[in-house]
Amino acid sequence: MHVTLRPPSRRALGAWLAGAVLAATAGFVGAAEPAPYGGPLFDAHLHYNDDAQQPHPLPDVLGRMQRSGVRAIIANSRPNDGTKSLAAATDATRAAGVTVVPFIRLYRDRADYGSWFRDPSIARMVETELAAGTAAGPYRGLGEFHLYDSANADGPIARELMQLAQARGLVVLAHCDDVAVEKLFAHAPNAKLIWAHTGIGGVPAERVRELLRRHPTLMGELSYRPGLVVDGRLAPEWRALFVEFPQRFLVGSDTWVNARWQYYEGLMAEARRWLGELPPEVAQRIAWGNGAALFGLRE
Ligand SMILES: [Zn+2]
């Protein structure tokens, strides 16, 4: 079917112009909205799981990182093969400008999520992986692991691995609640612990502040954090926390399912948007500097 578009009447054109002027004015007022953060990103929560590798082969995921300005990643995967393949692709990662910081995942399969903290075979797997290392160098951390019930932070393997991390200078990436954070530090008070999502259950910012004050080696990773952005703007309570503790936070993508890979660039753009609301030196630290300092990377 052919549709003829009539030229707009003079009146319609006038209304359109008035609207355009209003929109331009609003745009001008909105110019108070800061520009997105434009520097490098350190993605401190990246999974390259077995089910991602067919729809998103290495050139695809590295391309997404490169287009997002991601210059380094904490890489971990279920099982650890995905991390090893990223670490072994040295030419491709170098070409993409991405430094791979490999972590040992505690999961061979989904069944391990609910039992790793009391399963001695997980601790033996960690020892084997640590001894082998990766093509990109030694493993630098353990995780991400999950503690859906904080009581499981008292499990014997949770204790053993926290103590191993503390003794070996490995960084731990833990998805848990605030009670479990305290329990993990009780095993190893000086371990370096990245709290995945900084409380995915929405623990109040004031409680996060209390934990940061009490545990100097605690850092918070911010993917999925409830209440971080409200009505498209960084929440004032989180802004205050970032300005008070600029060295204690990291951004992450958490590519735990393939949909997160599909929207990877969007996730990173969203992080850049709220980072742009922070003082530039604070944004730089959270976006890149803290991760780089934690693992001794140079930009
Ligand atoms: Zn995750």
Short mmCIF file of C-alpha atoms and ligand atoms in Angstrom, two decimals:
data_model
loop_
_atom_site.label_atom_id
_atom_site.label_comp_id
_atom_site.label_asym_id
_atom_site.label_seq_id
_atom_site.Cartn_x
_atom_site.Cartn_y
_atom_site.Cartn_z
CA MET A 1 0.00 0.00 0.00
CA HIS A 2 1.20 3.44 -0.90
CA VAL A 3 0.62 6.21 1.62
CA THR A 4 0.91 9.83 0.64
CA LEU A 5 2.14 12.01 3.45
CA ARG A 6 0.56 15.42 3.37
CA PRO A 7 2.82 18.34 4.25
CA PRO A 8 2.03 19.61 7.78
CA SER A 9 -0.36 22.53 8.05
CA ARG A 10 1.05 25.86 9.14
CA ARG A 11 -0.66 25.43 12.54
CA ALA A 12 0.79 21.95 13.07
CA LEU A 13 4.21 23.22 12.10
CA GLY A 14 3.86 26.06 14.61
CA ALA A 15 2.95 23.62 17.38
CA TRP A 16 5.86 21.43 16.43
CA LEU A 17 8.26 24.38 16.53
CA ALA A 18 6.97 25.45 19.95
CA GLY A 19 7.50 21.91 21.18
CA ALA A 20 11.00 21.86 19.74
CA VAL A 21 11.84 25.12 21.52
CA LEU A 22 10.51 23.70 24.78
CA ALA A 23 12.54 20.54 24.29
CA ALA A 24 15.65 22.59 23.53
CA THR A 25 15.07 24.66 26.67
CA ALA A 26 14.61 21.52 28.74
CA GLY A 27 17.77 20.20 27.15
CA PHE A 28 19.59 23.33 28.19
CA VAL A 29 18.33 23.06 31.78
CA GLY A 30 19.29 19.39 31.64
CA ALA A 31 22.81 20.43 30.65
CA ALA A 32 23.35 20.51 34.42
CA GLU A 33 23.38 16.72 34.03
CA PRO A 34 27.07 15.83 33.98
CA ALA A 35 28.81 14.12 31.10
CA PRO A 36 29.33 10.37 31.54
CA TYR A 37 32.67 9.23 32.91
CA GLY A 38 34.96 8.84 29.91
CA GLY A 39 38.03 7.05 31.24
CA PRO A 40 39.00 3.38 31.44
CA LEU A 41 36.88 0.80 33.29
CA PHE A 42 37.92 -2.15 35.44
CA ASP A 43 35.16 -4.78 35.34
CA ALA A 44 35.50 -6.42 38.74
CA HIS A 45 32.77 -9.03 38.31
CA LEU A 46 32.91 -10.88 35.01
CA HIS A 47 31.92 -14.49 34.31
CA TYR A 48 32.68 -16.36 31.11
CA ASN A 49 30.67 -19.49 31.83
CA ASP A 50 30.43 -22.59 29.66
CA ASP A 51 26.97 -21.66 28.38
CA ALA A 52 28.21 -18.25 27.15
CA GLN A 53 30.96 -19.56 24.93
CA GLN A 54 28.88 -20.74 21.96
CA PRO A 55 26.69 -17.61 21.57
CA HIS A 56 29.54 -15.31 22.65
CA PRO A 57 32.92 -16.65 21.48
CA LEU A 58 36.11 -14.89 22.55
CA PRO A 59 36.18 -12.28 19.74
CA ASP A 60 32.61 -11.32 20.64
CA VAL A 61 33.19 -10.82 24.38
CA LEU A 62 36.52 -9.05 23.84
CA GLY A 63 34.88 -6.78 21.28
CA ARG A 64 32.18 -5.86 23.80
CA MET A 65 34.80 -5.05 26.42
CA GLN A 66 36.86 -3.00 23.97
CA ARG A 67 33.84 -1.01 22.75
CA SER A 68 32.91 -0.35 26.39
CA GLY A 69 36.35 0.99 27.31
CA VAL A 70 36.93 -1.93 29.70
CA ARG A 71 40.69 -2.25 30.12
CA ALA A 72 40.86 -4.99 32.76
CA ILE A 73 38.58 -7.70 34.14
CA ILE A 74 38.32 -10.03 37.09
CA ALA A 75 37.64 -13.17 35.07
CA ASN A 76 35.98 -16.23 36.56
CA SER A 77 33.81 -18.97 35.16
CA ARG A 78 31.85 -22.15 35.82
CA PRO A 79 33.85 -24.36 35.36
CA ASN A 80 37.26 -22.63 35.27
CA ASP A 81 37.85 -23.43 31.57
CA GLY A 82 36.30 -20.14 30.41
CA THR A 83 38.73 -18.15 32.54
CA LYS A 84 41.62 -20.24 31.21
CA SER A 85 40.57 -19.64 27.61
CA LEU A 86 40.43 -15.87 28.22
CA ALA A 87 43.82 -16.00 29.93
CA ALA A 88 45.33 -18.08 27.10
CA ALA A 89 44.13 -15.72 24.36
CA THR A 90 47.07 -13.42 25.00
CA ASP A 91 47.27 -11.97 21.47
CA ALA A 92 43.54 -11.28 21.32
CA THR A 93 43.32 -9.75 24.80
CA ARG A 94 46.38 -7.60 24.11
CA ALA A 95 44.87 -6.45 20.81
CA ALA A 96 41.62 -5.59 22.64
CA GLY A 97 43.60 -3.77 25.34
CA VAL A 98 42.12 -5.95 28.10
CA THR A 99 44.17 -7.26 31.04
CA VAL A 100 42.82 -10.54 32.42
CA VAL A 101 42.99 -10.93 36.21
CA PRO A 102 42.09 -14.61 36.70
CA PHE A 103 40.11 -15.85 39.73
CA ILE A 104 39.36 -19.45 40.66
CA ARG A 105 35.65 -20.19 40.64
CA LEU A 106 34.59 -22.76 43.22
CA TYR A 107 32.02 -24.37 40.95
CA ARG A 108 32.46 -27.22 38.53
CA ASP A 109 28.70 -27.13 37.86
CA ARG A 110 25.52 -25.62 39.27
CA ALA A 111 25.23 -28.28 41.97
CA ASP A 112 28.36 -26.87 43.66
CA TYR A 113 26.66 -23.51 44.41
CA GLY A 114 24.78 -24.98 47.35
CA SER A 115 27.45 -27.18 48.92
CA TRP A 116 30.96 -25.85 48.20
CA PHE A 117 31.35 -24.44 51.73
CA ARG A 118 31.40 -27.94 53.22
CA ASP A 119 32.81 -29.95 50.31
CA PRO A 120 36.51 -30.85 50.75
CA SER A 121 36.85 -31.67 47.03
CA ILE A 122 36.34 -27.94 46.31
CA ALA A 123 39.34 -27.02 48.45
CA ARG A 124 41.44 -29.66 46.64
CA MET A 125 40.33 -28.26 43.27
CA VAL A 126 41.38 -24.78 44.40
CA GLU A 127 44.83 -26.10 45.38
CA THR A 128 45.24 -27.83 42.02
CA GLU A 129 44.21 -24.71 40.11
CA LEU A 130 46.46 -22.47 42.19
CA ALA A 131 49.45 -24.72 41.52
CA ALA A 132 48.74 -24.79 37.77
CA GLY A 133 48.03 -21.07 37.29
CA THR A 134 46.96 -19.70 33.91
CA ALA A 135 48.61 -18.55 30.69
CA ALA A 136 48.08 -14.96 31.90
CA GLY A 137 49.94 -15.70 35.13
CA PRO A 138 48.96 -16.93 38.58
CA TYR A 139 45.41 -16.79 39.85
CA ARG A 140 44.87 -13.62 41.87
CA GLY A 141 41.71 -14.50 43.75
CA LEU A 142 38.89 -16.87 44.69
CA GLY A 143 35.26 -16.54 43.67
CA GLU A 144 32.73 -15.47 42.94
CA PHE A 145 31.16 -17.75 45.51
CA HIS A 146 27.66 -17.53 46.95
CA LEU A 147 26.39 -17.85 50.50
CA TYR A 148 22.60 -17.70 50.22
CA ASP A 149 22.37 -18.55 53.92
CA SER A 150 24.85 -16.58 56.00
CA ALA A 151 25.18 -19.50 58.45
CA ASN A 152 27.07 -21.37 55.71
CA ALA A 153 29.92 -18.85 56.02
CA ASP A 154 30.86 -20.92 59.06
CA GLY A 155 31.31 -24.06 56.93
CA PRO A 156 34.73 -25.69 57.15
CA ILE A 157 35.67 -25.06 53.51
CA ALA A 158 34.55 -21.42 53.71
CA ARG A 159 36.89 -21.03 56.70
CA GLU A 160 39.75 -22.90 55.02
CA LEU A 161 39.52 -20.85 51.81
CA MET A 162 39.32 -17.51 53.65
CA GLN A 163 42.45 -18.45 55.56
CA LEU A 164 44.17 -19.60 52.37
CA ALA A 165 43.26 -16.29 50.70
CA GLN A 166 44.66 -14.32 53.61
CA ALA A 167 47.89 -16.36 53.71
CA ARG A 168 48.45 -16.20 49.93
CA GLY A 169 47.31 -12.63 49.30
CA LEU A 170 44.40 -13.78 47.13
CA VAL A 171 41.39 -11.51 46.76
CA VAL A 172 37.99 -13.02 47.55
CA LEU A 173 34.82 -12.16 45.57
CA ALA A 174 31.81 -13.11 47.71
CA HIS A 175 28.07 -12.84 47.02
CA CYS A 176 26.49 -12.80 50.48
CA ASP A 177 24.72 -10.65 53.04
CA ASP A 178 26.20 -8.35 55.66
CA VAL A 179 26.09 -11.05 58.36
CA ALA A 180 28.17 -13.39 56.20
CA VAL A 181 30.69 -10.59 55.53
CA GLU A 182 31.32 -10.45 59.28
CA LYS A 183 31.56 -14.24 59.50
CA LEU A 184 34.07 -14.42 56.63
CA PHE A 185 36.25 -11.76 58.27
CA ALA A 186 36.06 -13.66 61.56
CA HIS A 187 37.98 -16.50 59.80
CA ALA A 188 40.58 -14.16 58.27
CA PRO A 189 40.43 -10.55 59.53
CA ASN A 190 43.03 -9.27 57.06
CA ALA A 191 41.81 -11.03 53.92
CA LYS A 192 40.99 -8.82 50.94
CA LEU A 193 37.28 -9.23 50.34
CA ILE A 194 35.26 -7.81 47.46
CA TRP A 195 31.60 -7.88 48.44
CA ALA A 196 29.78 -8.73 45.21
CA HIS A 197 26.87 -6.28 44.70
CA THR A 198 27.60 -4.65 48.10
CA GLY A 199 24.54 -6.35 49.50
CA ILE A 200 22.21 -7.59 46.78
CA GLY A 201 19.41 -7.81 49.35
CA GLY A 202 19.48 -4.04 49.75
CA VAL A 203 21.19 -3.74 53.15
CA PRO A 204 21.05 -0.02 54.13
CA ALA A 205 23.91 2.25 53.07
CA GLU A 206 24.50 3.04 56.74
CA ARG A 207 25.24 -0.64 57.43
CA VAL A 208 27.64 -0.69 54.45
CA ARG A 209 29.38 2.33 55.97
CA GLU A 210 29.68 0.52 59.32
CA LEU A 211 31.26 -2.54 57.66
CA LEU A 212 33.70 -0.42 55.62
CA ARG A 213 34.82 1.34 58.80
CA ARG A 214 35.23 -1.92 60.71
CA HIS A 215 37.02 -3.89 57.95
CA PRO A 216 39.74 -1.89 56.15
CA THR A 217 40.27 -4.64 53.53
CA LEU A 218 36.59 -4.76 52.50
CA MET A 219 35.62 -3.38 49.09
CA GLY A 220 32.19 -3.21 47.46
CA GLU A 221 31.39 -4.16 43.86
CA LEU A 222 28.27 -2.39 42.60
CA SER A 223 26.44 -4.47 39.96
CA TYR A 224 22.76 -5.09 40.82
CA ARG A 225 23.04 -2.93 43.95
CA PRO A 226 19.43 -1.96 44.87
CA GLY A 227 18.87 1.75 45.45
CA LEU A 228 22.11 2.88 43.81
CA VAL A 229 20.34 4.75 41.03
CA VAL A 230 16.88 6.24 41.67
CA ASP A 231 14.88 7.90 38.87
CA GLY A 232 17.97 7.80 36.70
CA ARG A 233 20.21 9.61 39.18
CA LEU A 234 22.80 8.39 41.65
CA ALA A 235 21.14 8.20 45.08
CA PRO A 236 22.45 10.87 47.51
CA GLU A 237 23.24 8.30 50.23
CA TRP A 238 25.44 6.33 47.80
CA ARG A 239 27.10 9.46 46.49
CA ALA A 240 28.00 10.36 50.08
CA LEU A 241 29.40 6.87 50.67
CA PHE A 242 31.56 7.02 47.52
CA VAL A 243 32.93 10.45 48.43
CA GLU A 244 33.68 9.26 51.97
CA PHE A 245 35.29 5.98 50.79
CA PRO A 246 36.58 6.62 47.24
CA GLN A 247 39.10 3.77 47.49
CA ARG A 248 36.63 1.07 48.51
CA PHE A 249 34.31 0.55 45.54
CA LEU A 250 34.47 -1.13 42.12
CA VAL A 251 32.14 -1.51 39.14
CA GLY A 252 31.21 -4.84 37.60
CA SER A 253 29.03 -6.36 34.89
CA ASP A 254 28.13 -9.72 36.48
CA THR A 255 27.68 -11.64 33.22
CA TRP A 256 26.07 -14.57 35.04
CA VAL A 257 23.60 -15.29 32.21
CA ASN A 258 23.92 -14.65 28.49
CA ALA A 259 21.46 -11.75 28.58
CA ARG A 260 24.09 -9.83 30.53
CA TRP A 261 26.54 -10.36 27.65
CA GLN A 262 23.90 -9.23 25.19
CA TYR A 263 23.54 -5.93 27.07
CA TYR A 264 27.17 -5.62 28.18
CA GLU A 265 27.79 -2.29 26.45
CA GLY A 266 24.56 -0.90 27.92
CA LEU A 267 25.54 -2.02 31.43
CA MET A 268 28.88 -0.30 31.15
CA ALA A 269 27.28 2.83 29.66
CA GLU A 270 24.91 2.94 32.64
CA ALA A 271 27.88 2.73 35.04
CA ARG A 272 29.57 5.57 33.14
CA ARG A 273 26.42 7.65 33.49
CA TRP A 274 26.23 7.53 37.30
CA LEU A 275 30.02 7.70 37.63
CA GLY A 276 29.71 11.02 35.77
CA GLU A 277 27.74 12.41 38.70
CA LEU A 278 30.73 12.00 41.02
CA PRO A 279 33.76 14.27 41.46
CA PRO A 280 36.15 13.19 38.66
CA GLU A 281 38.84 11.84 41.00
CA VAL A 282 36.26 9.71 42.84
CA ALA A 283 34.80 8.42 39.57
CA GLN A 284 38.27 7.52 38.29
CA ARG A 285 39.05 5.50 41.39
CA ILE A 286 35.79 3.54 41.38
CA ALA A 287 35.86 3.02 37.61
CA TRP A 288 39.47 2.01 37.28
CA GLY A 289 41.99 3.09 39.92
CA ASN A 290 40.87 0.85 42.77
CA GLY A 291 40.95 -2.34 40.72
CA ALA A 292 44.25 -1.37 39.12
CA ALA A 293 45.80 -0.66 42.52
CA LEU A 294 44.45 -3.89 44.04
CA PHE A 295 46.21 -5.99 41.39
CA GLY A 296 49.17 -3.73 40.61
CA LEU A 297 48.09 -2.90 37.04
CA ARG A 298 49.38 0.03 35.07
CA GLU A 299 47.11 1.99 32.79
ZN ZN B 1 28.27 -13.02 39.64
#
